[in-house]
């Protein structure tokens, strides 16, 4: 749960900073400096989210997967799995491509960690920078769609199914597997 919620906080913060940085004016030296600071925060949080995503994925692979609450809903389970793996892919590809983009340029807005301005075997190259920037933009779209589907799924479980899926993510308490058929009424 810690990986999930900390990762979500990092990702949403990085997204907000990127949109904010894009909206900032860059006419004066002070405005450019302000934009550079916001981009530096965005990049630093992006690298932190990359490390967190790696940890999250390793944790997910090492732990037993929670049982589905509705085993008969195979299509729904398949859609949830696809959404999770597309989210994991975007959580790795987006910050990695941003880091590679940064490393392949002269590095406007430095990463605020003591490492990472340059990466081994990543030359300064306009062509590479364009490629990594395009990958960064494409993975952003994948990330936004995956987050949207993830949130819609969580809301469906909470508001429509009213099962224990969201409660399991909030409290950590495992829920018993549900079935698609209602429990028999003992009064009958």
PDB file of C-alpha atoms in Angstrom:
ATOM      1  CA  UNK A   1       0.000   0.000   0.000  1.00  0.00           C
ATOM      2  CA  UNK A   2       2.883   2.357   0.797  1.00  0.00           C
ATOM      3  CA  UNK A   3       4.355   1.858  -2.687  1.00  0.00           C
ATOM      4  CA  UNK A   4       0.921   2.410  -4.242  1.00  0.00           C
ATOM      5  CA  UNK A   5       0.011   5.626  -2.457  1.00  0.00           C
ATOM      6  CA  UNK A   6       3.536   7.119  -2.403  1.00  0.00           C
ATOM      7  CA  UNK A   7       3.903   6.339  -6.116  1.00  0.00           C
ATOM      8  CA  UNK A   8       0.509   7.886  -6.833  1.00  0.00           C
ATOM      9  CA  UNK A   9       1.479  11.042  -4.944  1.00  0.00           C
ATOM     10  CA  UNK A  10       4.779  11.324  -6.835  1.00  0.00           C
ATOM     11  CA  UNK A  11       3.175  10.729 -10.238  1.00  0.00           C
ATOM     12  CA  UNK A  12       0.339  13.195  -9.706  1.00  0.00           C
ATOM     13  CA  UNK A  13       2.782  15.804  -8.393  1.00  0.00           C
ATOM     14  CA  UNK A  14       5.103  15.339 -11.383  1.00  0.00           C
ATOM     15  CA  UNK A  15       2.152  15.657 -13.778  1.00  0.00           C
ATOM     16  CA  UNK A  16       0.902  18.813 -12.048  1.00  0.00           C
ATOM     17  CA  UNK A  17       4.399  20.344 -12.121  1.00  0.00           C
ATOM     18  CA  UNK A  18       4.775  19.560 -15.837  1.00  0.00           C
ATOM     19  CA  UNK A  19       1.485  21.267 -16.709  1.00  0.00           C
ATOM     20  CA  UNK A  20       2.350  24.196 -14.459  1.00  0.00           C
ATOM     21  CA  UNK A  21       5.830  24.557 -15.983  1.00  0.00           C
ATOM     22  CA  UNK A  22       4.377  24.518 -19.492  1.00  0.00           C
ATOM     23  CA  UNK A  23       2.062  27.391 -18.564  1.00  0.00           C
ATOM     24  CA  UNK A  24       4.780  29.643 -17.149  1.00  0.00           C
ATOM     25  CA  UNK A  25       5.932  32.671 -19.156  1.00  0.00           C
ATOM     26  CA  UNK A  26       9.568  32.760 -20.256  1.00  0.00           C
ATOM     27  CA  UNK A  27      10.053  36.364 -21.347  1.00  0.00           C
ATOM     28  CA  UNK A  28      12.473  37.588 -18.686  1.00  0.00           C
ATOM     29  CA  UNK A  29      15.467  36.005 -16.985  1.00  0.00           C
ATOM     30  CA  UNK A  30      13.469  35.760 -13.749  1.00  0.00           C
ATOM     31  CA  UNK A  31      10.623  33.960 -15.559  1.00  0.00           C
ATOM     32  CA  UNK A  32      13.065  31.543 -17.202  1.00  0.00           C
ATOM     33  CA  UNK A  33      14.674  30.879 -13.800  1.00  0.00           C
ATOM     34  CA  UNK A  34      11.255  30.180 -12.281  1.00  0.00           C
ATOM     35  CA  UNK A  35      10.355  27.783 -15.120  1.00  0.00           C
ATOM     36  CA  UNK A  36      13.732  26.054 -14.750  1.00  0.00           C
ATOM     37  CA  UNK A  37      13.120  25.538 -11.028  1.00  0.00           C
ATOM     38  CA  UNK A  38       9.679  24.030 -11.650  1.00  0.00           C
ATOM     39  CA  UNK A  39      11.113  21.760 -14.361  1.00  0.00           C
ATOM     40  CA  UNK A  40      13.925  20.753 -11.996  1.00  0.00           C
ATOM     41  CA  UNK A  41      11.348  19.762  -9.381  1.00  0.00           C
ATOM     42  CA  UNK A  42       9.360  17.892 -12.062  1.00  0.00           C
ATOM     43  CA  UNK A  43      12.461  15.977 -13.208  1.00  0.00           C
ATOM     44  CA  UNK A  44      13.615  15.167  -9.692  1.00  0.00           C
ATOM     45  CA  UNK A  45      10.192  13.894  -8.670  1.00  0.00           C
ATOM     46  CA  UNK A  46      10.017  11.967 -11.964  1.00  0.00           C
ATOM     47  CA  UNK A  47      13.295  10.165 -11.196  1.00  0.00           C
ATOM     48  CA  UNK A  48      12.040   9.450  -7.673  1.00  0.00           C
ATOM     49  CA  UNK A  49       8.805   8.046  -9.120  1.00  0.00           C
ATOM     50  CA  UNK A  50      10.876   5.854 -11.473  1.00  0.00           C
ATOM     51  CA  UNK A  51      12.779   4.365  -8.512  1.00  0.00           C
ATOM     52  CA  UNK A  52       9.520   3.928  -6.602  1.00  0.00           C
ATOM     53  CA  UNK A  53       7.884   2.244  -9.618  1.00  0.00           C
ATOM     54  CA  UNK A  54      10.797  -0.187  -9.905  1.00  0.00           C
ATOM     55  CA  UNK A  55      10.387  -1.048  -6.230  1.00  0.00           C
ATOM     56  CA  UNK A  56       6.619  -1.362  -6.638  1.00  0.00           C
ATOM     57  CA  UNK A  57       6.895  -3.709  -9.605  1.00  0.00           C
ATOM     58  CA  UNK A  58       9.520  -5.887  -7.889  1.00  0.00           C
ATOM     59  CA  UNK A  59       7.264  -6.034  -4.823  1.00  0.00           C
ATOM     60  CA  UNK A  60       4.234  -6.949  -6.950  1.00  0.00           C
ATOM     61  CA  UNK A  61       6.144  -9.745  -8.684  1.00  0.00           C
ATOM     62  CA  UNK A  62       7.476 -11.136  -5.384  1.00  0.00           C
ATOM     63  CA  UNK A  63       4.175 -11.127  -3.497  1.00  0.00           C
ATOM     64  CA  UNK A  64       1.230 -13.431  -3.962  1.00  0.00           C
ATOM     65  CA  UNK A  65      -1.433 -11.698  -6.001  1.00  0.00           C
ATOM     66  CA  UNK A  66      -4.630 -11.004  -4.011  1.00  0.00           C
ATOM     67  CA  UNK A  67      -7.472 -13.261  -5.046  1.00  0.00           C
ATOM     68  CA  UNK A  68     -10.025 -11.685  -7.307  1.00  0.00           C
ATOM     69  CA  UNK A  69     -13.293 -10.959  -5.591  1.00  0.00           C
ATOM     70  CA  UNK A  70     -15.292 -12.078  -8.629  1.00  0.00           C
ATOM     71  CA  UNK A  71     -13.513 -15.059 -10.234  1.00  0.00           C
ATOM     72  CA  UNK A  72     -16.344 -15.637 -12.716  1.00  0.00           C
ATOM     73  CA  UNK A  73     -15.832 -12.161 -14.223  1.00  0.00           C
ATOM     74  CA  UNK A  74     -12.932 -13.175 -16.439  1.00  0.00           C
ATOM     75  CA  UNK A  75     -13.192 -10.240 -18.842  1.00  0.00           C
ATOM     76  CA  UNK A  76     -13.166  -7.779 -15.938  1.00  0.00           C
ATOM     77  CA  UNK A  77     -10.154  -9.530 -14.370  1.00  0.00           C
ATOM     78  CA  UNK A  78      -8.350  -9.483 -17.710  1.00  0.00           C
ATOM     79  CA  UNK A  79      -9.094  -5.747 -18.155  1.00  0.00           C
ATOM     80  CA  UNK A  80      -7.807  -5.036 -14.645  1.00  0.00           C
ATOM     81  CA  UNK A  81      -4.588  -6.952 -15.344  1.00  0.00           C
ATOM     82  CA  UNK A  82      -4.034  -5.143 -18.660  1.00  0.00           C
ATOM     83  CA  UNK A  83      -4.676  -1.790 -16.971  1.00  0.00           C
ATOM     84  CA  UNK A  84      -2.217  -2.561 -14.167  1.00  0.00           C
ATOM     85  CA  UNK A  85       0.528  -3.673 -16.558  1.00  0.00           C
ATOM     86  CA  UNK A  86       0.004  -0.672 -18.854  1.00  0.00           C
ATOM     87  CA  UNK A  87       0.218   1.533 -15.770  1.00  0.00           C
ATOM     88  CA  UNK A  88       3.443  -0.197 -14.688  1.00  0.00           C
ATOM     89  CA  UNK A  89       4.898   0.199 -18.192  1.00  0.00           C
ATOM     90  CA  UNK A  90       4.041   3.895 -18.307  1.00  0.00           C
ATOM     91  CA  UNK A  91       5.400   4.397 -14.764  1.00  0.00           C
ATOM     92  CA  UNK A  92       8.774   3.137 -16.022  1.00  0.00           C
ATOM     93  CA  UNK A  93       8.858   4.391 -19.610  1.00  0.00           C
ATOM     94  CA  UNK A  94       7.724   7.943 -18.933  1.00  0.00           C
ATOM     95  CA  UNK A  95      10.362   8.934 -16.337  1.00  0.00           C
ATOM     96  CA  UNK A  96      13.087   6.860 -18.028  1.00  0.00           C
ATOM     97  CA  UNK A  97      12.479   8.567 -21.373  1.00  0.00           C
ATOM     98  CA  UNK A  98      12.406  11.959 -19.649  1.00  0.00           C
ATOM     99  CA  UNK A  99      15.722  11.166 -17.970  1.00  0.00           C
ATOM    100  CA  UNK A 100      17.204  10.017 -21.286  1.00  0.00           C
ATOM    101  CA  UNK A 101      15.878  13.168 -22.978  1.00  0.00           C
ATOM    102  CA  UNK A 102      17.534  15.286 -20.283  1.00  0.00           C
ATOM    103  CA  UNK A 103      20.821  13.371 -20.607  1.00  0.00           C
ATOM    104  CA  UNK A 104      20.896  13.677 -24.406  1.00  0.00           C
ATOM    105  CA  UNK A 105      20.601  17.491 -24.295  1.00  0.00           C
ATOM    106  CA  UNK A 106      22.597  20.158 -22.535  1.00  0.00           C
ATOM    107  CA  UNK A 107      20.182  19.788 -19.639  1.00  0.00           C
ATOM    108  CA  UNK A 108      17.923  22.793 -19.180  1.00  0.00           C
ATOM    109  CA  UNK A 109      16.730  22.681 -15.573  1.00  0.00           C
ATOM    110  CA  UNK A 110      19.063  20.304 -13.752  1.00  0.00           C
ATOM    111  CA  UNK A 111      17.843  17.296 -11.835  1.00  0.00           C
ATOM    112  CA  UNK A 112      18.157  18.185  -8.148  1.00  0.00           C
ATOM    113  CA  UNK A 113      19.849  14.931  -7.211  1.00  0.00           C
ATOM    114  CA  UNK A 114      23.648  14.829  -7.091  1.00  0.00           C
ATOM    115  CA  UNK A 115      23.654  12.425 -10.036  1.00  0.00           C
ATOM    116  CA  UNK A 116      21.741  11.974 -13.242  1.00  0.00           C
ATOM    117  CA  UNK A 117      22.610  14.999 -15.353  1.00  0.00           C
ATOM    118  CA  UNK A 118      24.428  12.703 -17.772  1.00  0.00           C
ATOM    119  CA  UNK A 119      23.999   8.985 -18.236  1.00  0.00           C
ATOM    120  CA  UNK A 120      26.661   6.552 -19.406  1.00  0.00           C
ATOM    121  CA  UNK A 121      26.406   5.669 -23.089  1.00  0.00           C
ATOM    122  CA  UNK A 122      23.861   8.464 -23.785  1.00  0.00           C
ATOM    123  CA  UNK A 123      25.563  10.937 -26.117  1.00  0.00           C
ATOM    124  CA  UNK A 124      24.466  14.528 -26.515  1.00  0.00           C
ATOM    125  CA  UNK A 125      22.404  14.263 -29.682  1.00  0.00           C
ATOM    126  CA  UNK A 126      19.557  16.292 -31.116  1.00  0.00           C
ATOM    127  CA  UNK A 127      18.171  13.217 -32.880  1.00  0.00           C
ATOM    128  CA  UNK A 128      18.201  11.171 -29.661  1.00  0.00           C
ATOM    129  CA  UNK A 129      16.697  14.067 -27.728  1.00  0.00           C
ATOM    130  CA  UNK A 130      13.798  14.251 -30.218  1.00  0.00           C
ATOM    131  CA  UNK A 131      13.278  10.480 -29.996  1.00  0.00           C
ATOM    132  CA  UNK A 132      13.272  10.441 -26.190  1.00  0.00           C
ATOM    133  CA  UNK A 133      11.006  13.477 -26.048  1.00  0.00           C
ATOM    134  CA  UNK A 134       8.517  11.758 -28.385  1.00  0.00           C
ATOM    135  CA  UNK A 135       8.618   8.605 -26.242  1.00  0.00           C
ATOM    136  CA  UNK A 136       8.109  10.755 -23.133  1.00  0.00           C
ATOM    137  CA  UNK A 137       5.040  12.383 -24.706  1.00  0.00           C
ATOM    138  CA  UNK A 138       3.583   9.086 -25.929  1.00  0.00           C
ATOM    139  CA  UNK A 139       4.098   7.394 -22.585  1.00  0.00           C
ATOM    140  CA  UNK A 140       2.409  10.374 -20.928  1.00  0.00           C
ATOM    141  CA  UNK A 141      -0.717   9.586 -22.931  1.00  0.00           C
ATOM    142  CA  UNK A 142      -0.481   5.915 -21.910  1.00  0.00           C
ATOM    143  CA  UNK A 143      -0.038   6.983 -18.285  1.00  0.00           C
ATOM    144  CA  UNK A 144      -3.067   9.316 -18.358  1.00  0.00           C
ATOM    145  CA  UNK A 145      -5.303   6.663 -19.928  1.00  0.00           C
ATOM    146  CA  UNK A 146      -4.054   3.987 -17.508  1.00  0.00           C
ATOM    147  CA  UNK A 147      -4.594   6.230 -14.482  1.00  0.00           C
ATOM    148  CA  UNK A 148      -8.082   7.086 -15.739  1.00  0.00           C
ATOM    149  CA  UNK A 149      -8.993   3.421 -16.205  1.00  0.00           C
ATOM    150  CA  UNK A 150      -7.496   2.555 -12.812  1.00  0.00           C
ATOM    151  CA  UNK A 151      -9.553   5.257 -11.080  1.00  0.00           C
ATOM    152  CA  UNK A 152     -12.711   4.257 -12.975  1.00  0.00           C
ATOM    153  CA  UNK A 153     -12.166   0.651 -11.898  1.00  0.00           C
ATOM    154  CA  UNK A 154     -11.667   1.669  -8.271  1.00  0.00           C
ATOM    155  CA  UNK A 155     -14.825   3.800  -8.366  1.00  0.00           C
ATOM    156  CA  UNK A 156     -16.775   0.945  -9.969  1.00  0.00           C
ATOM    157  CA  UNK A 157     -15.701  -1.381  -7.153  1.00  0.00           C
ATOM    158  CA  UNK A 158     -16.571   1.215  -4.498  1.00  0.00           C
ATOM    159  CA  UNK A 159     -19.807   2.662  -5.880  1.00  0.00           C
ATOM    160  CA  UNK A 160     -21.361  -0.044  -8.065  1.00  0.00           C
ATOM    161  CA  UNK A 161     -20.061  -3.396  -6.811  1.00  0.00           C
ATOM    162  CA  UNK A 162     -19.647  -2.175  -3.232  1.00  0.00           C
ATOM    163  CA  UNK A 163     -17.123  -4.910  -2.654  1.00  0.00           C
ATOM    164  CA  UNK A 164     -13.936  -4.889  -0.615  1.00  0.00           C
ATOM    165  CA  UNK A 165     -11.451  -3.969  -3.340  1.00  0.00           C
ATOM    166  CA  UNK A 166     -11.013  -0.309  -2.401  1.00  0.00           C
ATOM    167  CA  UNK A 167     -11.187  -1.110   1.312  1.00  0.00           C
ATOM    168  CA  UNK A 168      -8.380  -3.630   0.793  1.00  0.00           C
ATOM    169  CA  UNK A 169      -6.196  -0.875  -0.743  1.00  0.00           C
ATOM    170  CA  UNK A 170      -7.049   1.603   1.994  1.00  0.00           C
ATOM    171  CA  UNK A 171      -6.803  -0.638   5.063  1.00  0.00           C
ATOM    172  CA  UNK A 172      -4.611  -3.493   3.912  1.00  0.00           C
ATOM    173  CA  UNK A 173      -7.036  -6.032   5.329  1.00  0.00           C
ATOM    174  CA  UNK A 174      -7.657  -8.891   2.919  1.00  0.00           C
ATOM    175  CA  UNK A 175     -11.235  -9.433   1.948  1.00  0.00           C
ATOM    176  CA  UNK A 176     -12.858 -12.783   1.412  1.00  0.00           C
ATOM    177  CA  UNK A 177     -13.407 -13.730  -2.199  1.00  0.00           C
ATOM    178  CA  UNK A 178     -16.867 -12.813  -3.382  1.00  0.00           C
ATOM    179  CA  UNK A 179     -18.988 -14.725  -5.805  1.00  0.00           C
ATOM    180  CA  UNK A 180     -21.308 -13.500  -8.483  1.00  0.00           C
ATOM    181  CA  UNK A 181     -24.248 -15.200  -6.793  1.00  0.00           C
ATOM    182  CA  UNK A 182     -25.848 -13.797  -3.668  1.00  0.00           C
ATOM    183  CA  UNK A 183     -25.553 -15.635  -0.380  1.00  0.00           C
ATOM    184  CA  UNK A 184     -28.635 -17.702   0.451  1.00  0.00           C
ATOM    185  CA  UNK A 185     -30.943 -16.072   2.935  1.00  0.00           C
ATOM    186  CA  UNK A 186     -30.858 -18.191   6.111  1.00  0.00           C
ATOM    187  CA  UNK A 187     -34.406 -17.053   6.984  1.00  0.00           C
ATOM    188  CA  UNK A 188     -35.839 -18.832   3.930  1.00  0.00           C
TER     189      UNK A 188
END
